[in-house]
Short mmCIF file of C-alpha atoms in Angstrom, two decimals:
data_model
loop_
_atom_site.label_atom_id
_atom_site.label_comp_id
_atom_site.label_asym_id
_atom_site.label_seq_id
_atom_site.Cartn_x
_atom_site.Cartn_y
_atom_site.Cartn_z
CA MET A 1 -5.10 20.42 -35.10
CA THR A 2 -7.63 19.24 -32.29
CA ARG A 3 -8.32 15.71 -31.20
CA TYR A 4 -12.06 15.69 -30.32
CA THR A 5 -14.87 16.99 -32.76
CA SER A 6 -17.88 17.40 -30.89
CA ALA A 7 -21.63 16.68 -32.36
CA THR A 8 -22.72 18.85 -34.68
CA ASP A 9 -25.96 20.63 -34.87
CA ALA A 10 -27.27 17.50 -37.61
CA ASP A 11 -25.97 14.68 -34.97
CA ARG A 12 -28.21 16.64 -32.32
CA ALA A 13 -31.10 16.85 -34.45
CA GLU A 14 -30.95 13.00 -35.27
CA MET A 15 -30.09 12.18 -31.52
CA LEU A 16 -33.43 13.80 -30.61
CA ALA A 17 -35.42 12.53 -33.24
CA ALA A 18 -34.26 8.79 -32.23
CA ILE A 19 -35.28 9.61 -28.57
CA GLY A 20 -38.48 11.02 -29.57
CA VAL A 21 -38.44 14.55 -28.72
CA GLY A 22 -38.02 17.83 -30.69
CA SER A 23 -35.71 20.08 -28.67
CA ILE A 24 -33.02 19.82 -25.63
CA ASP A 25 -35.47 21.87 -23.65
CA GLU A 26 -38.10 18.87 -24.17
CA LEU A 27 -35.46 16.52 -23.48
CA PHE A 28 -34.96 18.05 -19.95
CA ALA A 29 -38.40 18.66 -19.31
CA ASP A 30 -38.37 16.61 -16.01
CA ILE A 31 -35.58 18.85 -14.53
CA PRO A 32 -37.43 21.94 -12.81
CA ALA A 33 -36.49 25.04 -14.82
CA GLY A 34 -35.07 26.70 -12.04
CA LEU A 35 -32.55 24.09 -11.64
CA ARG A 36 -31.62 24.31 -15.24
CA LEU A 37 -28.39 26.31 -16.32
CA ASN A 38 -29.67 28.63 -19.11
CA ARG A 39 -26.16 29.65 -20.05
CA PRO A 40 -23.35 28.09 -21.75
CA LEU A 41 -20.49 27.00 -19.22
CA ALA A 42 -17.94 29.69 -18.55
CA LEU A 43 -14.94 27.41 -20.25
CA ASP A 44 -11.87 28.61 -21.90
CA ALA A 45 -11.46 27.83 -25.34
CA GLY A 46 -10.46 24.13 -26.17
CA LEU A 47 -6.55 23.34 -27.02
CA SER A 48 -5.21 21.56 -29.53
CA GLU A 49 -3.30 18.03 -28.77
CA GLN A 50 -0.05 19.34 -29.26
CA GLU A 51 -1.24 22.23 -26.53
CA VAL A 52 -2.60 19.67 -24.53
CA PHE A 53 0.49 17.98 -24.14
CA GLU A 54 2.78 20.97 -23.41
CA GLU A 55 0.33 21.90 -20.67
CA LEU A 56 0.46 18.55 -19.11
CA LYS A 57 4.62 18.46 -19.42
CA ALA A 58 4.62 22.02 -17.57
CA LEU A 59 2.39 20.34 -14.64
CA ALA A 60 4.65 17.34 -14.48
CA ALA A 61 7.64 19.60 -14.25
CA ARG A 62 6.40 20.85 -10.96
CA SER A 63 6.73 17.52 -9.29
CA THR A 64 9.73 15.74 -8.24
CA SER A 65 10.17 12.29 -8.89
CA ALA A 66 12.75 9.65 -6.96
CA GLU A 67 14.65 10.03 -9.88
CA ASP A 68 15.31 13.66 -9.76
CA GLU A 69 17.15 13.18 -6.19
CA ILE A 70 18.79 10.78 -4.30
CA SER A 71 15.74 9.44 -2.36
CA PHE A 72 15.70 8.01 1.30
CA LEU A 73 11.74 8.49 1.56
CA GLY A 74 10.01 5.09 2.52
CA ALA A 75 6.87 5.21 5.13
CA GLY A 76 5.13 2.41 3.19
CA MET A 77 6.18 3.15 -0.55
CA TYR A 78 9.78 2.15 -1.41
CA ASP A 79 12.16 3.10 -4.17
CA HIS A 80 13.24 -0.55 -5.36
CA TYR A 81 14.54 -1.78 -8.40
CA VAL A 82 12.17 -2.69 -11.01
CA PRO A 83 13.53 -5.05 -13.59
CA ALA A 84 12.66 -4.60 -17.30
CA LEU A 85 11.37 -7.93 -17.50
CA ILE A 86 8.36 -7.16 -15.59
CA ASP A 87 7.17 -4.57 -18.02
CA SER A 88 8.00 -6.72 -21.19
CA ILE A 89 5.29 -9.26 -19.62
CA ILE A 90 2.44 -7.12 -17.90
CA LEU A 91 2.15 -4.99 -20.90
CA ARG A 92 1.38 -7.86 -23.01
CA SER A 93 -2.33 -7.50 -24.35
CA GLU A 94 -2.96 -11.00 -22.60
CA PHE A 95 -2.45 -9.75 -19.21
CA LEU A 96 -3.21 -6.12 -19.58
CA THR A 97 -6.51 -5.84 -21.27
CA PRO A 98 -8.51 -8.77 -20.20
CA TYR A 99 -11.31 -8.51 -17.57
CA THR A 100 -12.31 -10.77 -14.96
CA PRO A 101 -11.70 -14.30 -16.02
CA TYR A 102 -15.17 -15.77 -15.41
CA GLN A 103 -14.77 -18.24 -18.36
CA PRO A 104 -11.67 -20.48 -17.40
CA GLU A 105 -11.44 -22.34 -20.54
CA ILE A 106 -10.34 -19.01 -22.22
CA SER A 107 -8.63 -17.65 -19.18
CA GLN A 108 -5.90 -20.04 -18.41
CA GLY A 109 -2.89 -17.79 -18.46
CA GLY A 110 -4.66 -15.34 -16.13
CA LEU A 111 -5.73 -17.59 -13.60
CA GLN A 112 -2.70 -19.60 -13.14
CA ALA A 113 -0.88 -16.14 -12.63
CA MET A 114 -3.31 -15.59 -9.98
CA PHE A 115 -2.71 -19.08 -8.58
CA GLU A 116 1.20 -18.71 -8.65
CA TYR A 117 0.84 -15.33 -6.93
CA GLN A 118 -1.07 -16.82 -4.27
CA THR A 119 1.30 -19.58 -3.76
CA ALA A 120 3.87 -17.07 -3.31
CA ILE A 121 2.28 -14.71 -0.98
CA SER A 122 1.69 -17.90 1.22
CA GLU A 123 5.23 -19.11 1.12
CA LEU A 124 6.29 -15.58 2.29
CA THR A 125 3.48 -15.26 5.23
CA GLY A 126 3.56 -18.80 6.15
CA LEU A 127 -0.08 -19.18 6.19
CA PRO A 128 -1.99 -21.69 3.87
CA VAL A 129 -4.74 -19.35 2.27
CA SER A 130 -4.15 -16.31 -0.15
CA ASN A 131 -6.71 -14.43 -1.94
CA ALA A 132 -5.70 -12.75 -5.53
CA SER A 133 -5.23 -9.41 -3.96
CA VAL A 134 -7.13 -6.56 -2.72
CA TYR A 135 -6.81 -2.73 -3.42
CA GLU A 136 -3.58 -1.66 -1.45
CA GLY A 137 -2.37 -2.03 2.04
CA PRO A 138 -4.77 0.06 4.23
CA SER A 139 -8.03 -1.60 2.48
CA ALA A 140 -6.42 -4.95 3.39
CA VAL A 141 -6.14 -4.14 7.00
CA ALA A 142 -9.50 -3.08 6.88
CA ALA A 143 -10.75 -5.97 5.05
CA ALA A 144 -8.86 -8.34 7.89
CA GLY A 145 -10.92 -6.24 10.73
CA TYR A 146 -14.26 -7.09 9.12
CA VAL A 147 -13.35 -10.70 8.90
CA ALA A 148 -12.58 -10.29 12.78
CA THR A 149 -15.85 -8.96 13.25
CA ALA A 150 -17.44 -12.32 11.83
CA ALA A 151 -15.35 -14.60 13.33
CA SER A 152 -14.98 -13.29 17.10
CA LYS A 153 -17.59 -11.78 19.28
CA GLY A 154 -15.76 -8.71 20.46
CA SER A 155 -16.72 -5.15 20.01
CA ARG A 156 -13.04 -3.53 19.83
CA PHE A 157 -10.09 -3.48 17.74
CA VAL A 158 -6.62 -2.95 19.40
CA ILE A 159 -4.56 -1.61 16.91
CA SER A 160 -0.60 -0.80 17.61
CA ARG A 161 0.11 2.87 16.98
CA GLY A 162 3.34 1.41 15.03
CA VAL A 163 0.65 0.62 12.03
CA HIS A 164 0.84 2.97 9.08
CA PRO A 165 -1.15 5.83 9.75
CA HIS A 166 -3.11 5.42 6.52
CA SER A 167 -3.99 1.87 7.65
CA ARG A 168 -5.17 2.89 11.09
CA GLU A 169 -7.64 5.63 9.44
CA CYS A 170 -9.02 3.08 7.38
CA LEU A 171 -9.83 0.97 9.69
CA ARG A 172 -11.39 3.71 11.81
CA THR A 173 -13.64 5.00 8.71
CA LEU A 174 -15.08 1.39 8.29
CA ALA A 175 -15.15 0.25 11.95
CA HIS A 176 -17.58 2.94 12.34
CA ALA A 177 -20.15 1.69 10.13
CA TRP A 178 -19.79 -1.83 11.67
CA ASP A 179 -20.41 -0.16 14.98
CA MET A 180 -16.86 -1.35 16.32
CA ASP A 181 -14.43 0.94 18.71
CA VAL A 182 -10.80 1.35 17.81
CA VAL A 183 -8.28 1.45 20.52
CA GLU A 184 -4.80 2.42 19.86
CA ALA A 185 -2.05 0.27 21.51
CA PRO A 186 0.97 2.60 22.62
CA LEU A 187 4.50 2.19 21.62
CA HIS A 188 7.53 1.90 24.19
CA ASN A 189 11.04 1.90 22.96
CA GLY A 190 9.66 1.66 19.55
CA VAL A 191 7.54 -1.44 19.65
CA THR A 192 3.77 -2.15 20.61
CA THR A 193 2.68 -2.41 24.46
CA LEU A 194 -0.59 -4.42 24.78
CA GLU A 195 -2.24 -3.43 27.85
CA ASP A 196 -5.96 -4.07 29.40
CA LEU A 197 -6.97 -6.62 26.80
CA ASP A 198 -10.18 -8.61 27.62
CA ASP A 199 -12.63 -10.48 25.95
CA ASP A 200 -14.09 -7.47 24.42
CA VAL A 201 -11.36 -7.51 21.91
CA SER A 202 -12.49 -8.85 18.41
CA ALA A 203 -8.70 -8.61 17.02
CA VAL A 204 -5.23 -7.17 17.85
CA ILE A 205 -3.58 -5.57 14.75
CA VAL A 206 0.14 -4.95 14.53
CA GLN A 207 2.78 -4.41 11.87
CA GLN A 208 5.89 -6.02 11.00
CA PRO A 209 8.23 -4.24 10.73
CA ASN A 210 6.12 -1.15 12.27
CA PHE A 211 5.60 2.29 11.01
CA LEU A 212 9.33 3.32 13.00
CA GLY A 213 11.06 0.46 11.38
CA ALA A 214 11.46 -1.71 14.47
CA VAL A 215 10.94 -5.28 14.09
CA GLU A 216 7.80 -6.61 16.56
CA ASP A 217 7.78 -9.63 18.41
CA LEU A 218 4.92 -11.16 16.75
CA THR A 219 4.89 -14.39 19.07
CA ALA A 220 4.40 -12.93 22.02
CA LEU A 221 1.70 -10.51 20.54
CA ALA A 222 -0.17 -13.30 19.18
CA HIS A 223 -0.08 -15.22 22.16
CA ARG A 224 -1.60 -12.23 24.28
CA ALA A 225 -4.21 -11.88 21.59
CA LYS A 226 -5.28 -15.38 22.02
CA GLN A 227 -5.55 -15.30 25.36
CA VAL A 228 -8.47 -13.23 25.18
CA GLY A 229 -10.17 -14.98 22.24
CA ALA A 230 -9.34 -12.24 19.70
CA LEU A 231 -8.01 -12.67 16.29
CA ALA A 232 -4.10 -11.79 15.85
CA ILE A 233 -3.71 -9.56 12.65
CA ALA A 234 -0.15 -8.51 11.04
CA ALA A 235 -0.03 -5.98 8.51
CA CYS A 236 3.40 -6.97 6.94
CA ASP A 237 6.06 -5.64 4.77
CA PRO A 238 6.66 -8.65 2.32
CA LEU A 239 10.07 -8.24 1.65
CA PRO A 240 11.42 -8.58 5.44
CA LEU A 241 9.50 -11.75 5.54
CA ALA A 242 12.08 -13.35 3.83
CA LEU A 243 14.38 -13.13 6.65
CA LEU A 244 12.11 -12.80 9.73
CA LYS A 245 10.12 -15.33 11.35
CA THR A 246 6.77 -15.82 9.03
CA PRO A 247 3.50 -14.69 10.35
CA GLY A 248 2.07 -18.18 10.16
CA GLU A 249 5.10 -19.29 12.67
CA CYS A 250 4.41 -16.76 15.03
CA GLY A 251 0.73 -17.95 15.18
CA ILE A 252 -0.76 -14.92 13.46
CA ASP A 253 -4.55 -15.68 12.08
CA ILE A 254 -4.25 -13.13 9.28
CA ALA A 255 -1.28 -11.52 7.52
CA VAL A 256 -2.23 -8.64 5.15
CA GLY A 257 0.13 -5.80 3.43
CA GLU A 258 1.11 -3.48 0.84
CA GLY A 259 2.62 -5.20 -2.16
CA GLN A 260 4.20 -2.14 -3.65
CA SER A 261 7.78 -3.15 -3.23
CA LEU A 262 7.21 -6.22 -5.41
CA GLY A 263 7.93 -5.15 -8.58
CA ASN A 264 5.72 -2.13 -8.78
CA ARG A 265 7.17 1.42 -9.27
CA LEU A 266 6.66 4.37 -6.92
CA ASP A 267 4.45 6.12 -9.33
CA PHE A 268 3.38 8.85 -7.15
CA GLY A 269 1.91 6.62 -4.70
CA GLY A 270 0.13 4.17 -6.73
CA PRO A 271 -1.36 2.13 -8.19
CA SER A 272 -0.24 -1.05 -6.34
CA PHE A 273 -1.67 -3.98 -4.76
CA GLY A 274 -2.67 -5.37 -1.12
CA PHE A 275 -2.02 -9.02 -0.24
CA PHE A 276 -4.14 -10.83 2.03
CA ALA A 277 -3.28 -14.60 3.50
CA ALA A 278 -4.98 -16.30 6.58
CA THR A 279 -5.53 -19.56 8.32
CA GLU A 280 -7.75 -22.34 6.93
CA ALA A 281 -10.30 -21.77 9.44
CA LEU A 282 -10.78 -18.39 7.99
CA MET A 283 -10.77 -19.13 4.31
CA ARG A 284 -14.24 -18.43 3.63
CA ARG A 285 -14.59 -15.27 5.26
CA MET A 286 -11.44 -13.67 3.08
CA PRO A 287 -12.42 -10.83 0.89
CA GLY A 288 -12.32 -11.14 -3.01
CA ARG A 289 -11.59 -14.44 -4.82
CA ILE A 290 -9.05 -17.08 -5.04
CA ALA A 291 -7.78 -18.99 -7.96
CA GLY A 292 -7.71 -22.80 -7.36
CA GLU A 293 -6.08 -25.61 -9.21
CA THR A 294 -8.41 -28.62 -10.70
CA LYS A 295 -8.46 -31.12 -13.55
CA ASP A 296 -10.44 -30.90 -16.54
CA VAL A 297 -12.81 -33.65 -17.91
CA ASP A 298 -9.62 -35.08 -19.45
CA GLY A 299 -7.78 -35.11 -16.34
CA LYS A 300 -5.31 -32.44 -17.49
CA ARG A 301 -4.33 -29.58 -15.26
CA GLY A 302 -6.34 -26.56 -15.03
CA PHE A 303 -7.43 -23.37 -13.11
CA VAL A 304 -10.63 -21.92 -11.96
CA LEU A 305 -12.10 -19.04 -9.86
CA THR A 306 -13.34 -20.54 -6.26
CA LEU A 307 -14.62 -19.05 -3.24
CA GLN A 308 -15.88 -15.73 -4.46
CA THR A 309 -17.51 -14.39 -1.55
CA ARG A 310 -18.20 -11.13 -2.58
CA GLU A 311 -21.65 -9.37 -3.66
CA GLN A 312 -21.61 -9.75 -6.88
CA HIS A 313 -21.78 -13.42 -6.90
CA ILE A 314 -23.75 -14.40 -3.72
CA ARG A 315 -26.59 -12.38 -1.68
CA ARG A 316 -25.39 -9.21 -0.41
CA GLU A 317 -26.06 -9.85 3.22
CA LYS A 318 -23.96 -13.00 2.95
CA ALA A 319 -21.06 -11.20 1.14
CA THR A 320 -17.61 -10.63 2.93
CA SER A 321 -16.66 -8.27 0.44
CA ASN A 322 -17.57 -5.78 -2.24
CA ILE A 323 -14.36 -6.09 -4.03
CA CYS A 324 -15.06 -6.71 -7.82
CA THR A 325 -11.94 -5.98 -9.55
CA ALA A 326 -8.79 -7.40 -7.87
CA GLN A 327 -5.62 -5.43 -8.55
CA ALA A 328 -4.34 -8.53 -10.63
CA LEU A 329 -1.95 -6.77 -12.76
CA ASN A 330 -0.04 -5.07 -10.14
CA ALA A 331 -0.08 -8.65 -8.18
CA LEU A 332 1.15 -10.19 -11.57
CA ALA A 333 4.45 -7.81 -11.47
CA GLY A 334 4.70 -8.87 -7.86
CA VAL A 335 5.00 -12.47 -8.46
CA ILE A 336 7.09 -11.94 -11.67
CA TYR A 337 9.46 -10.03 -9.20
CA LEU A 338 9.63 -12.75 -6.89
CA SER A 339 10.20 -15.25 -9.44
CA TRP A 340 13.03 -13.20 -10.94
CA LEU A 341 14.86 -12.85 -7.64
CA GLY A 342 14.13 -16.80 -6.67
CA ARG A 343 14.21 -18.07 -3.13
CA ARG A 344 18.03 -17.14 -2.65
CA GLY A 345 18.02 -13.99 -4.41
CA ILE A 346 15.02 -12.33 -2.16
CA VAL A 347 17.19 -13.22 0.82
CA GLU A 348 20.32 -11.84 -0.67
CA LEU A 349 18.50 -8.75 -1.49
CA VAL A 350 17.20 -8.35 2.29
CA GLU A 351 20.52 -8.92 3.69
CA LEU A 352 21.88 -6.04 1.58
CA MET A 353 19.54 -3.61 2.68
CA LEU A 354 20.04 -4.74 6.28
CA GLN A 355 23.38 -4.24 5.89
CA ARG A 356 23.40 -1.19 4.51
CA THR A 357 20.62 0.16 6.81
CA ALA A 358 23.01 -0.85 9.69
CA TYR A 359 25.66 1.31 8.24
CA ALA A 360 23.46 4.31 7.67
CA ARG A 361 21.91 4.03 11.41
CA ASP A 362 25.46 3.91 12.79
CA ARG A 363 26.75 6.88 10.76
CA LEU A 364 23.56 9.03 11.65
CA ARG A 365 23.82 8.38 15.39
CA GLN A 366 27.43 10.02 15.37
CA ILE A 367 25.92 13.34 14.03
CA ASP A 368 25.62 15.84 16.95
CA GLY A 369 22.06 16.87 17.13
CA VAL A 370 20.49 13.41 15.65
CA THR A 371 19.44 10.90 18.09
CA GLU A 372 17.78 7.44 17.55
CA ILE A 373 14.03 7.28 18.48
CA HIS A 374 14.44 3.57 19.52
CA ASP A 375 17.24 1.16 19.53
CA ARG A 376 15.16 -1.67 18.33
CA PRO A 377 16.33 -4.30 15.49
CA VAL A 378 15.06 -2.86 11.88
CA VAL A 379 15.48 -4.29 8.36
CA ARG A 380 15.24 -1.17 5.96
CA GLU A 381 13.91 1.81 7.76
CA PHE A 382 14.59 3.48 11.14
CA ALA A 383 13.43 6.67 12.93
CA VAL A 384 15.82 9.47 14.32
CA GLU A 385 15.05 12.77 16.21
CA LEU A 386 16.39 16.13 15.01
CA ASP A 387 17.61 18.91 17.31
CA ALA A 388 16.29 21.21 14.63
CA PRO A 389 13.11 21.93 12.56
CA VAL A 390 12.82 18.74 10.51
CA GLN A 391 11.03 20.32 7.48
CA ARG A 392 13.70 23.26 7.43
CA VAL A 393 16.29 20.34 7.56
CA ILE A 394 14.58 18.57 4.60
CA ALA A 395 14.26 21.73 2.48
CA ARG A 396 18.35 22.45 3.19
CA CYS A 397 18.80 18.54 1.98
CA GLN A 398 16.59 18.96 -0.99
CA GLU A 399 18.46 22.04 -2.10
CA GLN A 400 21.62 19.66 -2.38
CA GLY A 401 19.68 16.73 -4.23
CA ILE A 402 18.91 14.74 -1.28
CA ASN A 403 15.64 13.87 0.27
CA PRO A 404 16.47 12.45 3.62
CA GLY A 405 13.36 10.96 4.69
CA TYR A 406 9.90 11.11 6.05
CA ALA A 407 8.65 13.76 8.57
CA LEU A 408 7.23 12.03 11.46
CA GLY A 409 5.66 15.03 12.91
CA ARG A 410 2.60 15.30 10.57
CA ASP A 411 1.61 11.70 12.08
CA TYR A 412 3.40 11.35 15.32
CA PRO A 413 3.23 14.74 17.24
CA GLU A 414 5.17 13.30 20.15
CA TYR A 415 8.14 13.16 17.18
CA GLU A 416 7.75 16.57 16.13
CA ASN A 417 11.03 16.74 14.53
CA GLY A 418 11.22 12.95 13.76
CA LEU A 419 12.66 11.65 10.70
CA LEU A 420 11.92 8.24 9.11
CA VAL A 421 14.79 6.90 6.73
CA ALA A 422 14.45 4.12 4.41
CA ILE A 423 17.55 2.23 2.99
CA THR A 424 16.83 0.28 -0.15
CA GLU A 425 19.21 -1.60 -2.49
CA ARG A 426 19.31 1.28 -4.65
CA ARG A 427 20.85 3.51 -2.06
CA THR A 428 24.72 2.93 -1.98
CA ARG A 429 27.18 3.35 0.48
CA ALA A 430 28.34 6.54 -1.08
CA ASP A 431 24.66 7.87 -1.11
CA ILE A 432 24.55 7.14 2.27
CA ASP A 433 27.89 9.08 3.09
CA ARG A 434 26.29 12.02 1.08
CA LEU A 435 23.09 11.86 3.05
CA VAL A 436 25.17 11.87 6.41
CA ASP A 437 27.10 15.01 5.47
CA THR A 438 24.41 16.83 4.17
CA LEU A 439 22.09 15.99 6.94
CA GLY A 440 24.73 16.97 9.65
CA ALA A 441 25.26 20.29 7.93
CA ALA A 442 21.58 21.13 7.47
CA VAL A 443 21.17 20.23 11.18
CA ALA A 444 23.95 22.22 12.19
CA ALA A 445 22.76 25.38 9.89
CA GLU A 446 19.33 25.33 11.58
CA ARG A 447 20.80 25.03 14.96
CA GLN A 448 22.84 28.19 14.40
CA THR A 449 19.49 30.04 12.96
CA VAL A 450 17.65 28.95 16.02
CA GLU A 451 20.12 30.13 18.41
CA ALA A 452 20.71 33.31 16.38
CA GLY A 453 17.21 33.99 16.52
CA ALA A 454 16.98 33.51 20.45
#
């Protein structure tokens, strides 16, 4: 049985009559005859609903999910446990189906959820103002750069090579339209080195922890930025902020980041949400919108949308953003996750990851043919260099049901055989021991293959 029944000849005749034309050719008379396709499209015959589902199942079977193997992949998207509580709330129609809450009197639940989310992000980042979310981490970095163009006079962004490659590429794409140059600050022993800063720098952008997993000294980097009058921007992993010094405490002006690790599943790369927090001085330049607390005519607590500095509400040339729909549902999952953990729970979670990451790092450095790329402190991710072709090693490990990590060479040619390993709370000591055994055997086998070929 098919699910879709197309228009009949009678339906088409009725529509043409309503439009006031006698035929399809007359309807498209304004399109030059030479541009029209005068034959049916060469499409395969339609499928029934059952056949479509079977085809989709076959396509899905070609993919490997994080549930099909023991995954140590990270690089910005992390395999954390998502409690059942989250789906039970965000799938309620009150949250799942509404559009932008323009009418506060009938949108109090959604607006309060936004307000609670903003409060949680402000607490994590140590900055007083958060918006209601943006699309994802890389666009949040670019949005922070745009704020810097208006708040400072420089014509250059200095962005650390330790910032996620997608974020760097997103910033470069938009900076071209803003007539801004993008300069990369190099890494030394895994952390950012700022050189040759001057008053032509609009913003200094770093990541905490950075892409190689190293914890950066945000206080020193923020100080260097402010010495030349530039904004200090940090792209942050939100969970480690529960243990690390907050961006606000370090003197950072804008903290942004990818929120996937807060209650959002991997979902093959999305959807997720980006967060954006800043100082009060930059509040009116922030993208998107902010939910605020107020009182109604009876003095009761209520919530409204405030400071919507986007092109839908004000003159385009005055807008700071064209974001018209925040990732509110994904952000809601984030604040539910943080509430589920609680202040103590999030600290315990990060401490657990810290302990297991230290164990994995210590075990891996003992493998012959595996060396650390840096020796800086890390939280849940670290980088190693293999004395063997990394893609072949990964393939050997996957044959054993283990994905050992992310191949760094595609983004960092200087680490051609680099491997980025992520340890979340879902990876047990037994999983780590299996990784060590499997990776060690794969490296040894590939080294023997290379030596035999030589």
